Amino acid sequence: MKCSLLIILFLINVNCSTRGMVYVCNSDTAKKYHYKSNCRGLGNCQYKIIQVSLDKAEKDGKTLCGWEK
Ligand SMILES: [Zn+2]
């Protein structure tokens, strides 16, 4: 986990214990969440990649990325 990179990306201090946190593409059409910020499934993201709690991702109707099963 590259925490320093995350801090640069989000310009906030992030909790480096990412248990329960997932990554999503901040787009209305994104339907997947990812455990890894460098997942190939996020490679197509044209928007900002954001970190959200797994609870929130599931609440938003997102499902686990097919590359990570
Ligand atoms: Zn993924």
PDB file of C-alpha atoms and ligand atoms in Angstrom:
ATOM      1  CA  MET A   1       0.000   0.000   0.000  1.00  0.00           C
ATOM      2  CA  LYS A   2       1.517   3.288  -1.089  1.00  0.00           C
ATOM      3  CA  CYS A   3       0.195   5.605   1.574  1.00  0.00           C
ATOM      4  CA  SER A   4       2.303   8.541   0.465  1.00  0.00           C
ATOM      5  CA  LEU A   5       0.773   8.272  -2.998  1.00  0.00           C
ATOM      6  CA  LEU A   6      -2.698   8.240  -1.491  1.00  0.00           C
ATOM      7  CA  ILE A   7      -1.971  11.402   0.454  1.00  0.00           C
ATOM      8  CA  ILE A   8      -0.836  13.108  -2.731  1.00  0.00           C
ATOM      9  CA  LEU A   9      -3.919  11.920  -4.581  1.00  0.00           C
ATOM     10  CA  PHE A  10      -6.445  12.957  -2.002  1.00  0.00           C
ATOM     11  CA  LEU A  11      -4.606  15.873  -0.386  1.00  0.00           C
ATOM     12  CA  ILE A  12      -5.763  14.654   2.972  1.00  0.00           C
ATOM     13  CA  ASN A  13      -4.318  12.442   5.604  1.00  0.00           C
ATOM     14  CA  VAL A  14      -5.606   8.975   5.080  1.00  0.00           C
ATOM     15  CA  ASN A  15      -5.655   6.202   7.558  1.00  0.00           C
ATOM     16  CA  CYS A  16      -3.063   3.783   6.296  1.00  0.00           C
ATOM     17  CA  SER A  17      -4.842   0.864   7.852  1.00  0.00           C
ATOM     18  CA  THR A  18      -7.156   0.340   4.924  1.00  0.00           C
ATOM     19  CA  ARG A  19      -9.110  -2.506   6.434  1.00  0.00           C
ATOM     20  CA  GLY A  20     -12.704  -2.114   5.337  1.00  0.00           C
ATOM     21  CA  MET A  21     -11.757   0.479   2.737  1.00  0.00           C
ATOM     22  CA  VAL A  22     -12.024  -0.014  -0.994  1.00  0.00           C
ATOM     23  CA  TYR A  23     -11.321   2.024  -4.109  1.00  0.00           C
ATOM     24  CA  VAL A  24     -13.903   3.176  -6.591  1.00  0.00           C
ATOM     25  CA  CYS A  25     -13.821   5.262  -9.726  1.00  0.00           C
ATOM     26  CA  ASN A  26     -15.658   8.484  -8.909  1.00  0.00           C
ATOM     27  CA  SER A  27     -18.031   8.143 -11.832  1.00  0.00           C
ATOM     28  CA  ASP A  28     -21.783   7.566 -11.953  1.00  0.00           C
ATOM     29  CA  THR A  29     -21.256   4.674 -14.319  1.00  0.00           C
ATOM     30  CA  ALA A  30     -18.701   2.845 -12.180  1.00  0.00           C
ATOM     31  CA  LYS A  31     -20.322  -0.219 -10.697  1.00  0.00           C
ATOM     32  CA  LYS A  32     -17.322  -1.928  -9.172  1.00  0.00           C
ATOM     33  CA  TYR A  33     -15.195  -1.516  -6.117  1.00  0.00           C
ATOM     34  CA  HIS A  34     -11.598  -2.588  -5.784  1.00  0.00           C
ATOM     35  CA  TYR A  35      -9.326  -3.708  -2.991  1.00  0.00           C
ATOM     36  CA  LYS A  36      -6.221  -2.479  -4.766  1.00  0.00           C
ATOM     37  CA  SER A  37      -5.745   1.063  -6.011  1.00  0.00           C
ATOM     38  CA  ASN A  38      -3.530  -0.291  -8.786  1.00  0.00           C
ATOM     39  CA  CYS A  39      -6.069  -2.864  -9.941  1.00  0.00           C
ATOM     40  CA  ARG A  40      -6.255  -3.222 -13.704  1.00  0.00           C
ATOM     41  CA  GLY A  41      -9.997  -2.710 -13.411  1.00  0.00           C
ATOM     42  CA  LEU A  42      -9.307   0.870 -12.326  1.00  0.00           C
ATOM     43  CA  GLY A  43      -6.972   1.428 -15.245  1.00  0.00           C
ATOM     44  CA  ASN A  44      -9.894   2.512 -17.412  1.00  0.00           C
ATOM     45  CA  CYS A  45     -11.119   5.065 -14.912  1.00  0.00           C
ATOM     46  CA  GLN A  46     -11.369   8.476 -16.594  1.00  0.00           C
ATOM     47  CA  TYR A  47     -12.278  10.134 -13.318  1.00  0.00           C
ATOM     48  CA  LYS A  48     -10.740  10.423  -9.920  1.00  0.00           C
ATOM     49  CA  ILE A  49     -10.131   7.231  -7.987  1.00  0.00           C
ATOM     50  CA  ILE A  50     -11.462   7.634  -4.486  1.00  0.00           C
ATOM     51  CA  GLN A  51     -11.266   5.557  -1.350  1.00  0.00           C
ATOM     52  CA  VAL A  52     -14.517   4.748   0.408  1.00  0.00           C
ATOM     53  CA  SER A  53     -15.616   2.295   3.050  1.00  0.00           C
ATOM     54  CA  LEU A  54     -16.751  -1.089   1.850  1.00  0.00           C
ATOM     55  CA  ASP A  55     -20.108  -0.392   3.482  1.00  0.00           C
ATOM     56  CA  LYS A  56     -20.606   2.736   1.407  1.00  0.00           C
ATOM     57  CA  ALA A  57     -19.526   1.044  -1.802  1.00  0.00           C
ATOM     58  CA  GLU A  58     -22.048  -1.734  -1.295  1.00  0.00           C
ATOM     59  CA  LYS A  59     -24.725   0.760  -0.301  1.00  0.00           C
ATOM     60  CA  ASP A  60     -24.116   2.514  -3.612  1.00  0.00           C
ATOM     61  CA  GLY A  61     -24.832  -0.786  -5.349  1.00  0.00           C
ATOM     62  CA  LYS A  62     -21.248  -1.510  -6.323  1.00  0.00           C
ATOM     63  CA  THR A  63     -19.934  -5.034  -6.578  1.00  0.00           C
ATOM     64  CA  LEU A  64     -16.464  -6.483  -6.345  1.00  0.00           C
ATOM     65  CA  CYS A  65     -14.334  -6.044  -9.433  1.00  0.00           C
ATOM     66  CA  GLY A  66     -14.125  -9.139 -11.594  1.00  0.00           C
ATOM     67  CA  TRP A  67     -10.329  -9.056 -11.633  1.00  0.00           C
ATOM     68  CA  GLU A  68     -10.105  -9.585  -7.884  1.00  0.00           C
ATOM     69  CA  LYS A  69     -12.259 -12.636  -7.299  1.00  0.00           C
TER      70      LYS A  69
HETATM   71 ZN    ZN B   1     -10.414  -4.268  -9.266  1.00  0.00          ZN
END
